[in-house]
Amino acid sequence: MQCQECGKKPATLHFTKIVNGEKTEFHICEACAREKGEMIPGTPGGFSIHSLLSGLLDFEPAAQSGLGPKPQTIRCEECGLTYSQFSKIGRFGCSSCYRHFSGRLDPLFKRVHGNTVHVGKIPVRSGQQIQSKREIEKLKLELQEKIAHEEFESAAQIRDRIRELEKRLADA
C-alpha cells in the first residue's frame, strides 16, 4: 500500500480514526509522519504519546485559549495528581481521579469511543432478559422526557409498554 500523503513510498504507519461511529483509515510513510511532526517508534526519541493524549484531551488548545479552568488547577484530592500530569503520563494516580476529572473525561470518552456508556454484547440464546431490561431502562428515560414535555398520551403508551415488559420478565 502506498502512502496517502506523498504517493511515492510504501505506507508503514496505519491509523484508524473513529468519530461518531464513522471509521476513517490513514496510511502514511515514515517521512510524511515526520513532516507532520509525529515521532516514529524505533527511531531516536520514540513515538510522542504526549502529542496523542494532548490531541485527544484537547489539553494544549484549552491551555492556550485561556477558556475554562486551567488544567493545572484541577487536582485529585486523594493522590494529588493534576490534570496536566494525567495528560502527560496517560494514567490516573488512583480510583478517585475518575471522579475529580469527570468533567473533562466524558467528552474524551465520547470522542474516542463514540459514547460514554459501555453496553457490551448480549448472548443470542440467553440474552432475552438482558435485552428486555435494557429496553425497560430506555423506555423509562423516554417516559421521563415525554412527561417533561407534557406529552401525556405518548407517555401513557410508553408506561403501558413498560408494564407489559415487566410482566413478561416476572413470568419468565
PDB file of C-alpha atoms in Angstrom:
ATOM      1  CA  MET A   1       0.000   0.000   0.000  1.00  0.00           C
ATOM      2  CA  GLN A   2       1.321   3.429  -0.957  1.00  0.00           C
ATOM      3  CA  CYS A   3       1.482   6.477   1.329  1.00  0.00           C
ATOM      4  CA  GLN A   4      -1.680   8.567   1.081  1.00  0.00           C
ATOM      5  CA  GLU A   5       0.303  11.795   1.527  1.00  0.00           C
ATOM      6  CA  CYS A   6       3.161  11.529  -0.966  1.00  0.00           C
ATOM      7  CA  GLY A   7       2.011   8.540  -3.033  1.00  0.00           C
ATOM      8  CA  LYS A   8       5.657   7.511  -3.555  1.00  0.00           C
ATOM      9  CA  LYS A   9       6.787   5.380  -0.612  1.00  0.00           C
ATOM     10  CA  PRO A  10       5.145   2.353   0.971  1.00  0.00           C
ATOM     11  CA  ALA A  11       2.859   3.171   3.903  1.00  0.00           C
ATOM     12  CA  THR A  12       4.347   1.834   7.132  1.00  0.00           C
ATOM     13  CA  LEU A  13       2.083   3.605   9.639  1.00  0.00           C
ATOM     14  CA  HIS A  14      -1.612   2.867   9.727  1.00  0.00           C
ATOM     15  CA  PHE A  15      -4.048   4.968  11.787  1.00  0.00           C
ATOM     16  CA  THR A  16      -7.748   4.377  12.303  1.00  0.00           C
ATOM     17  CA  LYS A  17      -9.896   7.285  13.430  1.00  0.00           C
ATOM     18  CA  ILE A  18     -13.483   6.713  14.586  1.00  0.00           C
ATOM     19  CA  VAL A  19     -15.642   9.798  15.072  1.00  0.00           C
ATOM     20  CA  ASN A  20     -19.340   9.387  15.879  1.00  0.00           C
ATOM     21  CA  GLY A  21     -19.224   5.802  14.643  1.00  0.00           C
ATOM     22  CA  GLU A  22     -17.660   6.782  11.295  1.00  0.00           C
ATOM     23  CA  LYS A  23     -14.363   4.999  10.623  1.00  0.00           C
ATOM     24  CA  THR A  24     -11.561   6.653   8.631  1.00  0.00           C
ATOM     25  CA  GLU A  25      -8.225   4.975   7.922  1.00  0.00           C
ATOM     26  CA  PHE A  26      -4.922   6.729   7.181  1.00  0.00           C
ATOM     27  CA  HIS A  27      -1.875   5.024   5.687  1.00  0.00           C
ATOM     28  CA  ILE A  28       1.329   7.092   5.574  1.00  0.00           C
ATOM     29  CA  CYS A  29       5.073   6.563   5.265  1.00  0.00           C
ATOM     30  CA  GLU A  30       7.624   7.432   7.967  1.00  0.00           C
ATOM     31  CA  ALA A  31       8.879  10.514   6.093  1.00  0.00           C
ATOM     32  CA  CYS A  32       5.393  12.032   5.841  1.00  0.00           C
ATOM     33  CA  ALA A  33       4.740  11.227   9.506  1.00  0.00           C
ATOM     34  CA  ARG A  34       7.949  13.072  10.446  1.00  0.00           C
ATOM     35  CA  GLU A  35       6.879  16.058   8.323  1.00  0.00           C
ATOM     36  CA  LYS A  36       3.568  16.124  10.190  1.00  0.00           C
ATOM     37  CA  GLY A  37       5.533  16.337  13.444  1.00  0.00           C
ATOM     38  CA  GLU A  38       4.984  12.859  14.828  1.00  0.00           C
ATOM     39  CA  MET A  39       7.864  10.713  16.005  1.00  0.00           C
ATOM     40  CA  ILE A  40       8.085   7.134  14.816  1.00  0.00           C
ATOM     41  CA  PRO A  41       8.503   4.020  17.010  1.00  0.00           C
ATOM     42  CA  GLY A  42      12.015   2.604  16.875  1.00  0.00           C
ATOM     43  CA  THR A  43      13.593   5.934  15.926  1.00  0.00           C
ATOM     44  CA  PRO A  44      15.538   8.220  18.249  1.00  0.00           C
ATOM     45  CA  GLY A  45      13.046   9.899  20.553  1.00  0.00           C
ATOM     46  CA  GLY A  46      10.261   7.317  20.039  1.00  0.00           C
ATOM     47  CA  PHE A  47       6.584   7.998  19.445  1.00  0.00           C
ATOM     48  CA  SER A  48       5.146  11.063  21.111  1.00  0.00           C
ATOM     49  CA  ILE A  49       2.349   9.728  23.296  1.00  0.00           C
ATOM     50  CA  HIS A  50       2.078  13.220  24.801  1.00  0.00           C
ATOM     51  CA  SER A  51       1.068  14.559  21.403  1.00  0.00           C
ATOM     52  CA  LEU A  52      -1.514  11.842  21.051  1.00  0.00           C
ATOM     53  CA  LEU A  53      -3.009  12.411  24.508  1.00  0.00           C
ATOM     54  CA  SER A  54      -2.881  16.174  24.195  1.00  0.00           C
ATOM     55  CA  GLY A  55      -4.848  15.953  20.978  1.00  0.00           C
ATOM     56  CA  LEU A  56      -7.420  13.636  22.492  1.00  0.00           C
ATOM     57  CA  LEU A  57      -7.726  15.594  25.713  1.00  0.00           C
ATOM     58  CA  ASP A  58      -7.677  18.998  23.997  1.00  0.00           C
ATOM     59  CA  PHE A  59      -5.130  19.887  26.645  1.00  0.00           C
ATOM     60  CA  GLU A  60      -2.916  22.210  24.617  1.00  0.00           C
ATOM     61  CA  PRO A  61      -5.665  24.298  22.950  1.00  0.00           C
ATOM     62  CA  ALA A  62      -7.571  24.780  26.213  1.00  0.00           C
ATOM     63  CA  ALA A  63      -4.418  25.911  27.997  1.00  0.00           C
ATOM     64  CA  GLN A  64      -3.525  28.353  25.229  1.00  0.00           C
ATOM     65  CA  SER A  65      -7.003  29.811  24.803  1.00  0.00           C
ATOM     66  CA  GLY A  66      -7.474  30.526  28.491  1.00  0.00           C
ATOM     67  CA  LEU A  67     -11.068  29.262  28.345  1.00  0.00           C
ATOM     68  CA  GLY A  68     -12.407  27.242  31.258  1.00  0.00           C
ATOM     69  CA  PRO A  69     -10.421  26.151  34.304  1.00  0.00           C
ATOM     70  CA  LYS A  70      -6.734  25.737  33.701  1.00  0.00           C
ATOM     71  CA  PRO A  71      -5.669  22.068  33.636  1.00  0.00           C
ATOM     72  CA  GLN A  72      -3.056  22.734  36.323  1.00  0.00           C
ATOM     73  CA  THR A  73      -5.781  23.804  38.779  1.00  0.00           C
ATOM     74  CA  ILE A  74      -7.746  20.543  38.518  1.00  0.00           C
ATOM     75  CA  ARG A  75      -6.245  18.173  41.064  1.00  0.00           C
ATOM     76  CA  CYS A  76      -7.281  14.843  42.574  1.00  0.00           C
ATOM     77  CA  GLU A  77      -7.782  15.326  46.305  1.00  0.00           C
ATOM     78  CA  GLU A  78      -6.740  11.723  47.080  1.00  0.00           C
ATOM     79  CA  CYS A  79      -3.440  11.322  45.231  1.00  0.00           C
ATOM     80  CA  GLY A  80      -2.654  14.921  44.248  1.00  0.00           C
ATOM     81  CA  LEU A  81      -2.368  14.190  40.505  1.00  0.00           C
ATOM     82  CA  THR A  82      -3.137  17.208  38.333  1.00  0.00           C
ATOM     83  CA  TYR A  83      -4.973  17.036  35.023  1.00  0.00           C
ATOM     84  CA  SER A  84      -1.856  18.224  33.193  1.00  0.00           C
ATOM     85  CA  GLN A  85       0.153  15.375  34.757  1.00  0.00           C
ATOM     86  CA  PHE A  86      -2.545  12.923  33.663  1.00  0.00           C
ATOM     87  CA  SER A  87      -2.384  14.253  30.101  1.00  0.00           C
ATOM     88  CA  LYS A  88       1.390  13.693  30.052  1.00  0.00           C
ATOM     89  CA  ILE A  89       1.537  10.180  31.530  1.00  0.00           C
ATOM     90  CA  GLY A  90      -1.840   8.908  30.298  1.00  0.00           C
ATOM     91  CA  ARG A  91      -2.711   7.144  33.580  1.00  0.00           C
ATOM     92  CA  PHE A  92      -4.603   8.024  36.704  1.00  0.00           C
ATOM     93  CA  GLY A  93      -2.957   8.011  40.102  1.00  0.00           C
ATOM     94  CA  CYS A  94      -5.908   6.428  41.936  1.00  0.00           C
ATOM     95  CA  SER A  95      -9.561   5.475  41.515  1.00  0.00           C
ATOM     96  CA  SER A  96     -10.707   8.907  42.776  1.00  0.00           C
ATOM     97  CA  CYS A  97      -9.159  10.591  39.720  1.00  0.00           C
ATOM     98  CA  TYR A  98     -12.172   9.455  37.658  1.00  0.00           C
ATOM     99  CA  ARG A  99     -14.456  11.499  39.916  1.00  0.00           C
ATOM    100  CA  HIS A 100     -12.207  14.563  40.092  1.00  0.00           C
ATOM    101  CA  PHE A 101     -11.556  14.715  36.328  1.00  0.00           C
ATOM    102  CA  SER A 102     -15.057  13.597  35.296  1.00  0.00           C
ATOM    103  CA  GLY A 103     -15.955  16.930  33.686  1.00  0.00           C
ATOM    104  CA  ARG A 104     -13.136  16.521  31.187  1.00  0.00           C
ATOM    105  CA  LEU A 105     -13.410  12.738  30.716  1.00  0.00           C
ATOM    106  CA  ASP A 106     -16.911  12.433  29.267  1.00  0.00           C
ATOM    107  CA  PRO A 107     -16.056  14.462  26.135  1.00  0.00           C
ATOM    108  CA  LEU A 108     -12.860  12.406  25.784  1.00  0.00           C
ATOM    109  CA  PHE A 109     -14.727   9.084  26.030  1.00  0.00           C
ATOM    110  CA  LYS A 110     -17.349  10.361  23.580  1.00  0.00           C
ATOM    111  CA  ARG A 111     -14.611  11.273  21.054  1.00  0.00           C
ATOM    112  CA  VAL A 112     -12.635   8.066  21.491  1.00  0.00           C
ATOM    113  CA  HIS A 113     -15.449   5.518  21.817  1.00  0.00           C
ATOM    114  CA  GLY A 114     -18.430   7.306  20.301  1.00  0.00           C
ATOM    115  CA  ASN A 115     -20.376   7.015  23.566  1.00  0.00           C
ATOM    116  CA  THR A 116     -19.931   7.456  27.313  1.00  0.00           C
ATOM    117  CA  VAL A 117     -21.673   4.218  28.316  1.00  0.00           C
ATOM    118  CA  HIS A 118     -20.381   0.714  27.590  1.00  0.00           C
ATOM    119  CA  VAL A 119     -23.191  -1.686  26.787  1.00  0.00           C
ATOM    120  CA  GLY A 120     -21.270  -4.756  25.649  1.00  0.00           C
ATOM    121  CA  LYS A 121     -22.621  -7.698  23.725  1.00  0.00           C
ATOM    122  CA  ILE A 122     -25.631  -9.821  24.639  1.00  0.00           C
ATOM    123  CA  PRO A 123     -25.654 -13.611  24.236  1.00  0.00           C
ATOM    124  CA  VAL A 124     -28.058 -14.665  21.486  1.00  0.00           C
ATOM    125  CA  ARG A 125     -29.653 -17.615  23.290  1.00  0.00           C
ATOM    126  CA  SER A 126     -29.814 -16.436  26.906  1.00  0.00           C
ATOM    127  CA  GLY A 127     -29.871 -12.684  26.365  1.00  0.00           C
ATOM    128  CA  GLN A 128     -33.628 -12.090  26.142  1.00  0.00           C
ATOM    129  CA  GLN A 129     -33.895 -10.955  29.787  1.00  0.00           C
ATOM    130  CA  ILE A 130     -30.956  -8.590  29.419  1.00  0.00           C
ATOM    131  CA  GLN A 131     -32.451  -7.098  26.262  1.00  0.00           C
ATOM    132  CA  SER A 132     -35.814  -6.651  27.979  1.00  0.00           C
ATOM    133  CA  LYS A 133     -34.188  -4.932  30.975  1.00  0.00           C
ATOM    134  CA  ARG A 134     -32.275  -2.598  28.673  1.00  0.00           C
ATOM    135  CA  GLU A 135     -35.423  -1.784  26.741  1.00  0.00           C
ATOM    136  CA  ILE A 136     -37.251  -1.023  30.013  1.00  0.00           C
ATOM    137  CA  GLU A 137     -34.463   1.349  31.094  1.00  0.00           C
ATOM    138  CA  LYS A 138     -34.536   3.080  27.714  1.00  0.00           C
ATOM    139  CA  LEU A 139     -38.314   3.393  27.849  1.00  0.00           C
ATOM    140  CA  LYS A 140     -38.194   4.818  31.380  1.00  0.00           C
ATOM    141  CA  LEU A 141     -35.850   7.565  30.180  1.00  0.00           C
ATOM    142  CA  GLU A 142     -38.124   8.227  27.233  1.00  0.00           C
ATOM    143  CA  LEU A 143     -41.118   8.303  29.589  1.00  0.00           C
ATOM    144  CA  GLN A 144     -39.460  10.969  31.756  1.00  0.00           C
ATOM    145  CA  GLU A 145     -38.743  13.011  28.647  1.00  0.00           C
ATOM    146  CA  LYS A 146     -42.349  12.778  27.449  1.00  0.00           C
ATOM    147  CA  ILE A 147     -43.629  13.822  30.887  1.00  0.00           C
ATOM    148  CA  ALA A 148     -41.236  16.771  30.969  1.00  0.00           C
ATOM    149  CA  HIS A 149     -42.544  17.925  27.577  1.00  0.00           C
ATOM    150  CA  GLU A 150     -46.147  17.291  28.727  1.00  0.00           C
ATOM    151  CA  GLU A 151     -46.791  14.715  26.013  1.00  0.00           C
ATOM    152  CA  PHE A 152     -49.070  12.662  28.247  1.00  0.00           C
ATOM    153  CA  GLU A 153     -50.699  10.480  25.578  1.00  0.00           C
ATOM    154  CA  SER A 154     -47.298   9.251  24.373  1.00  0.00           C
ATOM    155  CA  ALA A 155     -46.201   8.869  27.988  1.00  0.00           C
ATOM    156  CA  ALA A 156     -49.218   6.643  28.720  1.00  0.00           C
ATOM    157  CA  GLN A 157     -48.358   4.386  25.766  1.00  0.00           C
ATOM    158  CA  ILE A 158     -44.756   4.106  26.958  1.00  0.00           C
ATOM    159  CA  ARG A 159     -45.964   3.388  30.521  1.00  0.00           C
ATOM    160  CA  ASP A 160     -48.150   0.565  29.208  1.00  0.00           C
ATOM    161  CA  ARG A 161     -45.239  -0.876  27.201  1.00  0.00           C
ATOM    162  CA  ILE A 162     -43.022  -0.791  30.329  1.00  0.00           C
ATOM    163  CA  ARG A 163     -45.691  -2.621  32.350  1.00  0.00           C
ATOM    164  CA  GLU A 164     -46.039  -5.237  29.611  1.00  0.00           C
ATOM    165  CA  LEU A 165     -42.280  -5.871  29.514  1.00  0.00           C
ATOM    166  CA  GLU A 166     -42.013  -6.000  33.321  1.00  0.00           C
ATOM    167  CA  LYS A 167     -44.883  -8.522  33.482  1.00  0.00           C
ATOM    168  CA  ARG A 168     -43.161 -10.652  30.833  1.00  0.00           C
ATOM    169  CA  LEU A 169     -39.914 -10.552  32.832  1.00  0.00           C
ATOM    170  CA  ALA A 170     -41.698 -11.528  36.070  1.00  0.00           C
ATOM    171  CA  ASP A 171     -43.385 -14.502  34.349  1.00  0.00           C
ATOM    172  CA  ALA A 172     -40.130 -15.773  32.828  1.00  0.00           C
TER     173      ALA A 172
END
